[in-house]
Structure formats: structure tokens, C-alpha cells
XYZ file of C-alpha atoms in Angstrom:
643
model
C 80.523 128.148 84.903
C 84.448 127.471 84.709
C 84.385 128.548 88.758
C 82.868 124.680 89.232
C 86.406 123.377 88.371
C 87.760 123.432 92.204
C 84.237 121.128 92.878
C 85.523 118.438 90.713
C 88.000 117.085 93.148
C 86.057 118.498 96.115
C 83.206 116.252 96.074
C 84.801 112.999 96.490
C 87.511 114.609 99.125
C 84.337 115.510 101.136
C 83.069 112.020 100.495
C 85.986 110.509 101.646
C 86.165 112.601 104.782
C 82.254 112.297 105.647
C 82.614 108.391 105.384
C 85.786 108.302 107.320
C 84.337 110.410 110.187
C 80.749 108.562 110.266
C 80.730 105.573 107.980
C 80.795 102.991 110.705
C 77.624 104.743 112.338
C 76.093 105.488 108.970
C 76.532 101.561 107.497
C 75.291 99.730 104.617
C 74.099 100.790 102.395
C 73.750 104.367 103.086
C 77.762 104.360 103.306
C 77.509 103.154 99.563
C 74.980 106.015 98.514
C 76.992 108.563 100.020
C 79.706 107.420 98.148
C 78.232 107.610 94.851
C 76.653 110.427 95.437
C 79.826 112.457 96.065
C 81.158 111.243 92.676
C 77.892 111.992 91.082
C 78.744 115.433 92.112
C 82.175 115.601 90.896
C 80.801 114.027 87.646
C 78.192 116.964 87.157
C 80.735 119.626 88.288
C 83.117 118.178 85.372
C 80.325 118.623 83.105
C 79.498 122.314 84.058
C 83.328 123.367 83.756
C 83.573 121.282 80.330
C 80.863 123.163 79.212
C 82.514 126.657 80.279
C 85.676 125.737 78.899
C 83.993 124.545 75.164
C 82.907 128.214 75.130
C 86.241 129.632 75.202
C 87.960 130.128 72.042
C 90.130 127.260 71.017
C 93.498 129.443 71.557
C 92.224 130.168 75.217
C 91.361 127.038 76.568
C 94.171 126.880 78.618
C 93.454 127.982 82.099
C 94.957 128.065 85.431
C 93.487 128.222 88.824
C 93.503 132.271 88.825
C 91.792 132.129 85.442
C 89.121 129.324 86.301
C 88.569 129.899 90.066
C 88.153 133.591 90.522
C 90.790 133.854 93.252
C 91.721 137.323 92.036
C 93.215 139.138 89.291
C 96.799 138.319 90.777
C 96.067 134.852 91.965
C 97.947 132.167 90.383
C 96.689 129.120 92.678
C 94.631 128.159 95.774
C 97.827 128.665 97.971
C 101.326 128.507 97.648
C 102.387 125.037 99.010
C 106.321 125.189 99.182
C 108.284 128.343 98.917
C 112.010 127.644 99.461
C 114.862 129.330 97.658
C 114.321 129.118 94.009
C 111.796 126.469 94.754
C 107.952 127.785 94.330
C 105.231 124.866 93.991
C 101.630 126.061 94.253
C 98.384 123.847 94.871
C 97.117 124.757 91.671
C 95.067 123.300 88.767
C 95.137 123.145 85.056
C 92.202 123.114 82.696
C 92.740 122.470 79.099
C 90.977 120.128 76.722
C 93.354 117.119 77.744
C 92.800 117.372 81.545
C 89.082 118.064 81.234
C 88.691 114.681 78.929
C 90.535 112.914 81.705
C 88.074 114.328 84.191
C 85.150 113.432 82.267
C 85.333 109.838 81.590
C 87.059 109.341 85.028
C 84.335 110.594 87.243
C 81.590 109.162 84.677
C 83.054 105.778 84.693
C 83.728 106.213 88.696
C 79.908 107.058 89.293
C 78.913 103.862 87.477
C 81.535 101.788 89.553
C 80.331 103.358 92.882
C 76.934 102.355 92.004
C 77.593 98.801 91.134
C 79.684 98.208 94.078
C 76.473 99.240 96.251
C 75.290 95.798 95.088
C 78.330 94.000 94.713
C 79.923 94.442 97.888
C 76.337 94.038 99.835
C 76.979 92.313 102.923
C 80.810 92.430 103.207
C 81.888 93.231 106.519
C 84.071 96.070 105.285
C 81.500 97.874 102.976
C 82.080 101.171 104.558
C 85.532 101.126 104.262
C 85.909 99.722 100.809
C 83.756 103.385 99.568
C 85.797 105.303 101.748
C 89.003 103.796 99.748
C 87.107 104.739 96.495
C 86.512 108.051 97.385
C 90.065 108.817 98.316
C 91.197 107.149 94.920
C 88.862 109.007 92.845
C 89.813 112.397 94.673
C 93.778 111.481 94.069
C 93.259 110.317 90.292
C 91.583 114.019 89.747
C 94.443 115.908 91.494
C 96.736 113.711 89.011
C 95.496 114.984 86.143
C 94.007 118.444 87.068
C 97.459 119.128 88.718
C 99.208 122.476 87.121
C 102.898 121.196 87.966
C 104.753 118.266 88.341
C 105.033 117.873 92.097
C 101.064 117.822 92.626
C 100.818 115.632 89.863
C 103.099 113.123 92.204
C 101.017 113.637 95.166
C 98.051 112.641 93.085
C 100.420 109.802 91.491
C 101.145 108.261 95.025
C 97.299 108.860 96.092
C 96.476 106.198 93.527
C 99.381 103.900 94.291
C 98.359 104.067 98.071
C 94.731 103.533 97.534
C 95.372 100.881 94.861
C 97.254 98.907 97.804
C 94.444 99.249 99.877
C 91.860 97.966 97.165
C 93.910 95.447 96.025
C 94.567 93.736 99.076
C 91.063 94.542 100.466
C 90.553 91.063 101.403
C 93.791 90.929 103.465
C 92.878 87.873 105.235
C 93.660 85.965 101.941
C 97.506 85.009 101.819
C 97.067 85.789 97.740
C 95.463 89.092 98.061
C 97.893 90.535 100.640
C 100.929 89.625 98.501
C 99.552 90.860 95.612
C 98.929 94.094 97.346
C 102.788 94.359 98.033
C 103.641 93.226 94.663
C 101.599 95.905 93.083
C 103.096 98.824 95.674
C 106.633 97.461 95.023
C 106.608 97.295 91.435
C 105.060 100.739 91.395
C 107.779 102.235 93.592
C 110.472 101.325 91.154
C 108.602 103.269 88.437
C 108.205 106.302 91.013
C 111.814 106.578 91.516
C 111.943 107.500 87.518
C 109.570 110.022 88.312
C 111.185 111.817 90.709
C 114.547 111.496 89.075
C 112.828 113.312 86.212
C 111.682 115.995 88.627
C 114.640 116.620 89.811
C 116.646 116.660 86.226
C 113.723 118.888 85.150
C 114.110 121.443 87.868
C 117.648 121.733 87.762
C 117.330 122.581 84.026
C 114.565 124.729 83.758
C 114.116 126.237 87.441
C 110.495 125.498 87.444
C 108.143 122.528 87.910
C 104.899 124.168 86.287
C 103.703 122.517 82.915
C 103.378 125.721 81.084
C 106.671 127.398 82.380
C 108.641 123.910 81.440
C 107.536 123.867 77.860
C 108.117 127.443 77.643
C 111.758 126.956 78.709
C 112.271 123.291 77.359
C 115.067 124.499 75.334
C 117.181 124.712 78.230
C 117.270 120.930 78.524
C 119.985 119.627 75.971
C 120.024 116.776 73.863
C 121.100 114.536 76.705
C 119.144 115.916 79.622
C 115.825 116.293 77.364
C 116.474 112.479 76.542
C 116.954 110.996 80.118
C 114.139 113.275 81.571
C 111.516 111.563 78.875
C 113.043 108.083 79.832
C 112.814 108.690 83.330
C 108.900 109.720 82.886
C 108.689 106.747 80.692
C 110.042 104.550 83.724
C 107.350 106.024 85.534
C 104.399 105.266 83.271
C 105.782 101.747 82.991
C 105.365 101.022 86.404
C 101.834 102.671 86.641
C 100.462 101.735 83.559
C 101.806 97.960 83.681
C 104.660 97.965 80.646
C 107.317 95.796 80.113
C 109.422 95.299 82.199
C 107.094 96.360 85.049
C 103.765 94.705 83.780
C 103.429 91.811 85.791
C 102.072 93.267 88.827
C 98.489 93.965 87.237
C 97.280 90.310 86.727
C 98.214 89.617 90.370
C 95.768 92.630 91.203
C 92.854 90.818 90.234
C 92.788 89.530 93.774
C 90.861 92.893 95.023
C 87.143 92.919 94.447
C 86.028 93.016 90.944
C 84.683 96.985 91.199
C 88.428 97.637 91.761
C 89.719 95.904 88.626
C 86.939 97.379 86.752
C 87.739 101.217 88.331
C 91.628 101.220 88.482
C 92.968 98.434 86.791
C 90.691 99.019 83.589
C 89.215 102.456 83.263
C 91.688 105.137 85.693
C 94.712 104.493 87.068
C 96.451 102.279 84.715
C 96.031 104.981 82.260
C 97.985 107.477 84.406
C 101.298 106.709 82.660
C 100.077 107.344 79.099
C 98.258 110.556 80.280
C 101.556 111.950 81.910
C 103.366 111.183 78.341
C 100.959 112.894 76.535
C 100.961 115.760 78.874
C 104.453 115.864 78.554
C 104.241 115.939 74.473
C 106.392 119.340 74.005
C 109.290 117.432 75.831
C 108.616 113.896 73.403
C 108.845 116.015 70.232
C 112.530 116.942 71.175
C 113.735 113.348 71.351
C 112.834 111.012 68.373
C 115.338 108.351 70.152
C 113.102 108.217 73.492
C 109.844 108.285 71.195
C 111.132 104.925 69.323
C 111.871 103.627 72.628
C 108.435 104.175 73.936
C 107.106 102.903 70.797
C 108.827 99.666 70.714
C 107.982 98.954 74.375
C 104.691 99.649 73.790
C 104.221 97.436 70.799
C 106.073 94.550 72.687
C 103.871 95.066 75.857
C 100.684 94.873 73.437
C 101.829 91.615 71.844
C 103.130 89.704 74.733
C 100.264 90.550 76.920
C 97.948 89.167 73.980
C 99.254 85.937 73.711
C 99.459 85.421 77.582
C 95.741 86.320 77.587
C 94.773 83.390 74.984
C 95.783 81.172 77.538
C 94.121 82.215 80.753
C 91.609 80.054 82.491
C 90.777 82.974 85.155
C 88.379 85.364 83.506
C 89.582 88.377 85.556
C 93.275 87.421 84.678
C 92.331 87.082 81.251
C 90.858 90.488 80.999
C 93.731 92.042 83.314
C 96.286 90.893 80.373
C 94.165 92.435 77.998
C 94.322 95.577 80.044
C 97.814 95.210 79.632
C 98.268 94.972 75.570
C 95.308 97.766 75.475
C 97.540 99.976 77.337
C 100.472 98.898 75.324
C 98.588 100.188 71.970
C 98.242 103.465 73.811
C 102.137 103.557 74.729
C 102.785 102.817 70.733
C 100.481 105.432 69.777
C 102.114 108.030 72.336
C 105.726 106.882 70.971
C 104.567 107.124 67.357
C 103.518 110.700 68.071
C 99.931 109.953 67.792
C 98.531 111.194 71.033
C 94.915 111.840 69.789
C 95.027 108.283 69.043
C 96.277 107.372 72.418
C 93.403 109.593 74.348
C 90.453 107.897 71.984
C 91.563 104.280 72.604
C 91.679 105.230 76.425
C 88.454 107.118 76.318
C 86.997 104.005 74.382
C 88.785 101.471 76.318
C 87.155 103.113 79.395
C 83.862 102.066 78.527
C 84.210 98.433 77.132
C 86.886 97.305 79.230
C 84.874 98.892 82.497
C 81.778 97.127 81.183
C 83.701 93.837 80.591
C 84.959 93.841 84.397
C 81.547 94.842 85.636
C 80.126 91.915 83.500
C 82.901 89.597 84.789
C 81.859 90.617 88.292
C 78.345 89.693 87.797
C 79.151 86.557 86.302
C 81.531 85.807 89.258
C 78.606 86.977 91.688
C 75.688 84.664 90.211
C 78.236 81.762 90.390
C 79.090 82.009 94.098
C 82.631 83.570 93.408
C 83.514 81.152 90.686
C 86.310 82.825 88.448
C 87.382 79.843 86.427
C 86.089 79.800 82.615
C 86.385 76.127 82.401
C 83.698 75.811 85.117
C 81.077 78.159 83.376
C 79.502 77.991 79.795
C 75.952 78.590 78.717
C 75.183 81.689 80.821
C 73.169 83.580 78.227
C 70.239 81.462 79.373
C 70.318 82.123 83.052
C 72.032 85.824 82.785
C 70.502 87.592 79.940
C 71.142 91.046 80.782
C 75.041 90.221 81.514
C 75.019 88.375 78.341
C 73.818 91.073 76.215
C 75.885 93.684 77.381
C 78.928 91.610 77.509
C 78.287 90.949 74.053
C 78.645 94.582 73.012
C 81.881 94.913 74.784
C 83.481 91.785 73.517
C 82.576 93.161 70.087
C 84.117 96.592 70.747
C 87.315 95.360 72.369
C 87.733 92.852 69.335
C 87.458 95.897 66.936
C 84.657 94.576 65.068
C 83.089 97.478 63.135
C 81.216 99.600 63.907
C 81.752 99.386 67.248
C 83.997 101.956 69.301
C 87.212 99.576 69.404
C 87.166 99.470 65.748
C 87.342 103.561 65.385
C 89.787 103.913 68.180
C 92.181 100.923 67.367
C 91.942 101.797 63.591
C 93.035 105.307 63.924
C 95.873 103.969 66.537
C 97.061 101.384 63.622
C 96.697 103.707 60.761
C 99.021 106.292 62.464
C 101.616 103.513 63.229
C 101.462 102.486 59.644
C 102.708 105.635 58.919
C 105.438 105.559 61.427
C 106.815 102.281 60.873
C 106.115 99.304 58.777
C 107.090 96.608 61.422
C 105.315 98.333 64.203
C 102.373 97.915 62.291
C 102.711 94.609 61.412
C 103.185 93.789 65.189
C 100.270 95.727 65.864
C 97.956 93.945 63.398
C 98.970 90.839 64.758
C 98.395 91.948 68.062
C 94.680 92.908 67.017
C 94.385 89.331 65.682
C 95.337 87.891 69.046
C 92.939 90.383 71.018
C 90.018 89.579 68.788
C 90.706 85.615 69.484
C 91.184 85.859 73.125
C 88.159 87.926 73.815
C 85.988 85.665 71.797
C 87.343 82.548 73.631
C 86.287 84.459 76.816
C 82.990 85.145 75.584
C 82.198 81.685 74.149
C 83.620 79.741 77.182
C 81.804 81.875 79.649
C 78.104 82.241 77.887
C 77.932 79.403 74.930
C 78.441 75.626 75.097
C 77.611 73.116 77.922
C 76.866 74.695 81.364
C 79.318 73.257 82.840
C 78.582 74.738 86.256
C 76.431 71.992 86.761
C 79.231 69.580 87.030
C 81.440 68.850 89.521
C 85.065 70.255 89.430
C 88.052 68.027 88.344
C 89.314 68.566 92.277
C 86.168 67.282 93.972
C 84.121 70.797 94.268
C 80.650 70.025 94.125
C 78.799 71.742 91.423
C 77.341 75.081 91.376
C 73.896 76.315 92.446
C 71.862 77.303 89.298
C 73.145 81.376 88.352
C 71.358 84.453 89.121
C 70.978 87.584 87.293
C 72.374 90.692 89.440
C 70.318 93.153 91.012
C 69.348 96.408 89.033
C 72.099 98.417 91.030
C 74.367 96.151 89.259
C 72.360 95.959 85.628
C 72.053 99.668 85.530
C 75.595 100.308 85.242
C 76.197 97.773 82.213
C 73.474 98.994 80.440
C 75.051 102.680 80.264
C 78.548 101.268 79.757
C 77.181 98.964 76.901
C 75.774 102.241 75.302
C 78.992 103.812 75.188
C 81.014 100.918 74.100
C 78.868 100.827 71.188
C 78.570 104.507 70.258
C 81.810 106.496 71.824
C 83.526 105.962 68.269
C 81.340 108.800 66.999
C 83.828 110.988 69.198
C 86.284 110.832 66.224
C 84.924 109.439 62.971
C 87.750 109.548 60.299
C 85.248 111.483 57.747
C 84.345 114.160 60.519
C 86.745 116.936 61.086
C 85.085 119.349 62.938
C 83.805 118.938 66.582
C 85.492 115.797 67.033
C 88.264 114.642 69.618
C 91.092 115.599 67.569
C 89.948 119.075 67.194
C 89.109 119.404 70.631
C 92.386 118.292 71.636
C 94.336 120.446 69.006
C 95.385 123.232 71.446
C 97.120 120.793 73.732
C 99.310 119.228 71.062
C 99.454 121.914 68.458
C 101.659 121.775 65.431
C 102.939 118.217 67.047
C 99.264 117.124 66.181
C 99.877 113.540 64.380
C 98.815 114.044 60.839
C 99.378 110.485 58.575
C 99.210 112.207 55.100
C 97.358 109.270 53.913
C 94.841 109.489 51.155
C 91.371 107.982 51.520
C 92.073 104.861 49.264
C 94.830 104.083 52.171
C 92.568 104.854 54.978
C 89.901 102.795 53.769
C 92.120 99.899 52.561
C 93.856 99.867 56.232
C 90.112 100.125 57.799
C 89.082 96.973 55.604
C 92.212 94.909 57.001
C 91.537 95.958 60.368
C 87.863 94.783 60.059
C 88.936 91.515 58.341
C 91.523 90.566 60.959
C 89.042 90.848 63.900
C 86.105 89.109 62.070
C 88.846 86.248 61.116
C 89.913 86.049 64.383
C 86.613 85.810 65.991
C 85.383 82.960 63.433
C 88.601 81.087 64.308
C 87.659 81.322 67.852
C 84.239 80.596 67.397
C 85.265 77.237 65.619
C 87.683 76.443 68.564
C 85.711 77.107 71.424
C 81.837 77.249 71.030
C 81.454 73.564 72.360
C 84.342 72.827 74.193
C 86.412 74.060 76.796
C 89.107 71.540 76.671
C 92.089 72.297 74.146
C 95.260 72.214 75.898
C 97.692 72.182 72.980
C 96.081 76.053 72.672
C 96.987 76.789 76.349
C 100.583 75.998 76.536
C 102.154 76.150 79.914
C 104.402 78.683 78.731
C 101.612 81.132 78.012
C 99.643 80.341 81.497
C 103.045 81.180 83.265
C 102.934 84.628 81.828
C 106.432 83.614 79.575
C 107.752 82.642 82.923
C 108.409 86.468 83.443
C 108.262 85.766 87.242
C 110.157 82.898 86.884
C 113.075 85.274 85.363
C 112.579 87.518 88.135
C 112.910 85.235 90.766
C 115.683 83.389 89.549
C 117.668 86.745 88.824
C 116.360 89.059 91.777
C 114.339 86.990 93.846
C 116.680 84.345 94.811
C 120.245 86.334 94.975
C 118.241 88.818 96.891
C 116.997 86.306 99.480
C 120.683 84.693 99.531
C 122.124 88.309 100.072
C 119.650 89.154 102.482
C 120.760 85.582 104.379
C 124.350 86.511 104.334
C 123.656 89.962 105.657
C 121.815 88.495 108.392
C 123.844 85.747 109.212
C 127.706 87.479 108.751
C 127.283 91.416 108.409
C 124.439 91.470 110.924
C 125.013 88.530 113.685
C 128.797 88.587 113.670
C 130.015 92.058 112.558
C 127.456 94.524 113.833
C 126.250 92.222 116.618
C 129.476 91.225 117.472
C 130.580 94.623 117.700
C 128.073 95.389 120.137
C 128.226 92.204 122.266
C 132.141 92.445 122.510
C 131.800 96.117 123.653
C 129.317 94.865 126.321
C 131.400 92.003 127.263
C 134.357 94.336 127.525
C 132.604 96.543 129.874
C 131.108 93.704 131.875
C 134.752 92.197 132.154
C 135.914 95.269 133.266
C 133.411 95.845 135.903
C 134.112 92.159 137.285
C 137.481 93.246 137.528
C 137.062 96.098 139.325
C 134.419 94.738 141.361
C 136.872 92.844 143.415
C 138.299 96.322 144.799
C 134.985 96.774 146.472
C 135.152 94.390 149.458
C 132.661 95.976 151.970
C 135.165 96.034 154.903
C 136.292 99.665 156.230
C 139.936 98.245 157.189
C 140.714 97.688 153.575
C 139.756 100.848 152.500
C 141.905 102.481 154.998
C 144.647 100.351 154.284
C 144.311 101.459 150.474
C 144.063 104.940 151.627
C 147.076 104.783 153.501
C 149.133 102.959 150.948
C 148.084 105.835 148.561
C 149.062 108.603 150.850
C 152.077 107.006 151.209
C 152.773 106.679 147.786
C 151.958 110.508 147.005
C 154.471 111.260 150.037
C 157.331 109.293 148.419
C 156.573 110.803 144.903
C 157.005 114.127 146.628
C 160.057 113.396 148.592
C 161.622 111.859 145.673
C 160.952 114.991 143.456
C 162.664 117.000 146.131
C 165.604 114.901 146.385
C 166.406 114.980 142.492
C 165.655 118.875 142.342
């Protein structure tokens, strides 16, 4: 069964090639079904591979391509990609519990989002192109998480980056979408500089880029080198996973179609940075200082983004800042050494946040592309399926017991409690804001007055009565709702065999976090988590269930994202523009162009002067020859006379 591993990335790659070559001829909706079936094949292959890996002894669940793909006893990869001097890079996969966990929820959630997209993108002029991009993205994401070395990981890393650019700016005829795509692309490239520098540093010290070999020779990285390598990898993670200071590209990325938000900016791509840090856990364990930096950045990001989400009016932007905050929680767990908690929250988050985005897409679809929650309300009566599934996702993200988010976030906060009380307090305060803003989103959208019946303040007409989504959009909502409720069963605290922690133990080894908390402490912390979530939900219920107009609770400071973009504009953007203008006017126009134009003018002046010699009269040329000959004879006579 392990031989099916190579089929996991192959299926979406084949789907991409088929749609790229024949998609326009195939057309809608068949092209969408082909893309969906390609990802379904990847999901089935991942299940088969997972079953084969689970049948291996716990200590033998780290397999290379040669072990898993049957390519020969002495083979180590599909093929050698680079062989230059001491650099040998193979196109190879690494199967272990971490990579297979990632593959399972990537392919599973992607399959559902592909199915949903068939209905959501119906009638779009670039329907086929959308599925071309989606299949390419899934292939790149699978390459990222299955790669056996840093360089192949970087190929997948860049692949999801370019696919994200294509999908965010999919409706490029809108200036806002085109700008959002460029912003996401540039911010991610800043993080990529950190990734490449880390690759160069690690190779210069260990002489290898293969994960297993790097970890085996990690002692060759000295104190300063290991700290630098980890922080450079973390810089890459801040770009891809939208952490401070590179987090503010993600909300603008909501300009893409809603399935893009669900797939890339909730369930998969933004978790790539967390995955990279978990994969590099043997290196992180060697540098406690860097881990403190990671934990503090994650905690601050979670808090800042949660406060911003409390004041957003656009339903997708509210969920986008929620994603930033939840990823911040995961980074906080990584910095605390609680890798299982980070992965547990990542998996649960993929289900309920994917459901939230798809649910918001159903609302937007039913209201004719309306995204302002102040123009929604009362939708529980007209969109019962969306209401019911969104309800489960809300309770899961708010961490209300016994939904999946309660168990995942509870484990994370309990581990942070054992590391740092200030970080735990920050995480608990963030949990309050999380339950509050999610409750606010739910009440503004589904309860209270049906504000969609009223004209907008800007004079826009009232909306037509909203309608429920077709079955291809409803079915994924129901499946994701099931997992949003029950995914917490993957790692219940009183179960110690067959849990996610037990499954991931071979990856993290002795670095597996142990909080050493008593049963009483665990129960107390769980009760505190539940009380905070319920209290925040009740506060939001009292404030927002009947009204959408509370400007005092939506300060401009939060609506403008703590003025983060304004600061970047003042510190980087405007000085950069001034510098560019100076180079354009002074350096380029006067110095560079001046030198080039000066040389041209010199040549032209010389040509004009010499041109006068060319009169066109033969007698002038004969006179010149005679004078020249006389000068030569005079010169020869003078030399003879002097000698």
C-alpha cells in the first residue's frame, strides 16, 4: 500500500495538465468535475498510503522514496535533480506521520472545496482556468509537505506562492484584486529571502539539504549558526503564514473567489509556515532563545489579529483576521515546544475555518455578492442549511465545549501555561476576543432584523430575497460541519493510545512536549477555557443579536488594522517613492541618460565637423592628396638633412 505514495501528488498534476491542454474544449461543468476527481484520487491514495504507514512499527514510520515507492534496493529517489560538486539534491518524498497528516487534511479539504467550486464558480467566464489553478495549487502544496529535502520543499513553497498570486488576482479586471495579488506576492517574497538564506547557511555547515541528514548532523551548527538558521526559517514562516510583521497581506487576499479563501488562506497554504517549523523541530530544540522569539511573535499576532477582527464589517475580512489569529496560536504552540498542539489545532482549524469561509461564500452567493455584514441579518430563515452548518463552525472556532476547537485550543493553552504565565494570559485574553468576534459575525449575519431588505446608506437598492446554495455547495458544508464537531476526538486528553500525539510521537521523539500537569490542573484549565468562551459569546449575544449599529465598539483604529498599512506606507512606501523619483529624475535622467546622450552628442558633433571635409569635388580631393604628398616629402627631406 505504501507504493501508492507517488500517486498522491501525481493525481492533481495530471488534472492540471489535462485541464491546461483540453480545458477550453471540455468547458463547464465537466472541467470542474475533472479537477475534483483528480483531487479525489489524491485523497484516496493518501488514505491507502496512510493505512500502509500505520501498519509499520512506530519506530519504522519514517520512509524515503526508495522504501515506499519500490524503486529498487539501492535507490533513494525518483531521480537526481542536482549533482554539482558536493551538492546532491534528489526529487524524493519523505513519508512519516507528520507528512501524511498534512496530506490527509490537504487532500480531503481540497476535494470538498473543489466540489463546492463547481457551484460557486458557475457561469464565470474563466471557469476552466480556475480549476487549472486549483489543481496546480494542490500539487504544489503536496510537494511542499512530502519533500524529503529543503530544496524540493522550496519548489513547492514557491509553487503555492505563484498559484496564490493567480487565484487572489483571479478577477484581475478589478483593481482591488490585482493590487491584492501583488501585495500577497511581494510580502511572501520577503519571507522567501529568509528561506533561501537558511538553506545556504544549513548547507554550508552540514553539507546536505536532506532533512534526515541535516538532523543527524545538526551538531555541526554552532550556537550562533543554529539560532540564525531557525530565525531565518521563521522569517519564511512569517511571510507564508501571515505573522507579524508580514501579516497584513492576508485580509486583502480576500479579493479572490471565496473558495480560494477557504482553500489557500484558511486550510492549507497559510499553515505551511507552521508545518516548516514543526518539520525543523530538532533544530528548534537546540536554540531556546529563538523559540522564545517564535512564541512571543505568535502570541502577539494572535492577540492583535483577534482585536482587529472584532471591528470588521466585511464578513470575509473578519474571517481572514481570524485566520491570522489562529495561525498565531499555532506559532505560539511551536515556540512553546508543543508541536502536537500546533498540529492538532491546524487540523481542526482546517475543518471549521474551511467551513466558515464556504458558509460565508454561500451567504455571498445568496445575496448577490454582498459581503457587508451590516446589510445581512435574519438569514437563518431563508438559508437554513448554511445557518445550521455555520452554527457548528462558529461554536468550534469559539472553543465552546464539546466542539473540536475546545479540545484543540485547550491543549494548546495548557501547554503554553506550563511554559509562560504571561503568554498564557495573553492567549486566554485572545480566546475571549475570538469567541466574541465569531459570535458577532454569527449574530450580524443570521439573527436580528433582515437588513438586506433595506436600501444601503450609499443609495444601493435592497437585495432580492436570498436563496440557499445548490447541493454541490451544500454537501461540502455538511461534511465539514461533521468534522468541525467531532475532530476533537483525534486527541482527547484522557485517551493515551491511538491519539494524534501517539501517532506523531516518532516525528518529535523525546522533544514531545509534556506539561507534567496533574489531572486537577488540566480540569481547572479546561473549565477556565470553557467559561471564557461561553462568557464572550454571551457578551456578543447581548450586544449584537438585535442591532448592527454600535460604532463605539468598532473604533477606526481597529478598522484600519492598527494603522499597520499606514505605518508601512509612511516608513517604507512614501520614502521608497521619493527615492524612486530621485533616481528617475537625477540618477537616471541626468547621470545615466546624460552620459549616454553626451556620448551621442560628441559623436554627432565630431561627425558634423568631419563631414565638412567631404565636399564632393574631385579637385578638392586632388589638392588634399598633393598637399599631403608634399608634407610627406618635406618630412623625409628634413629627416635626411638633420641626419
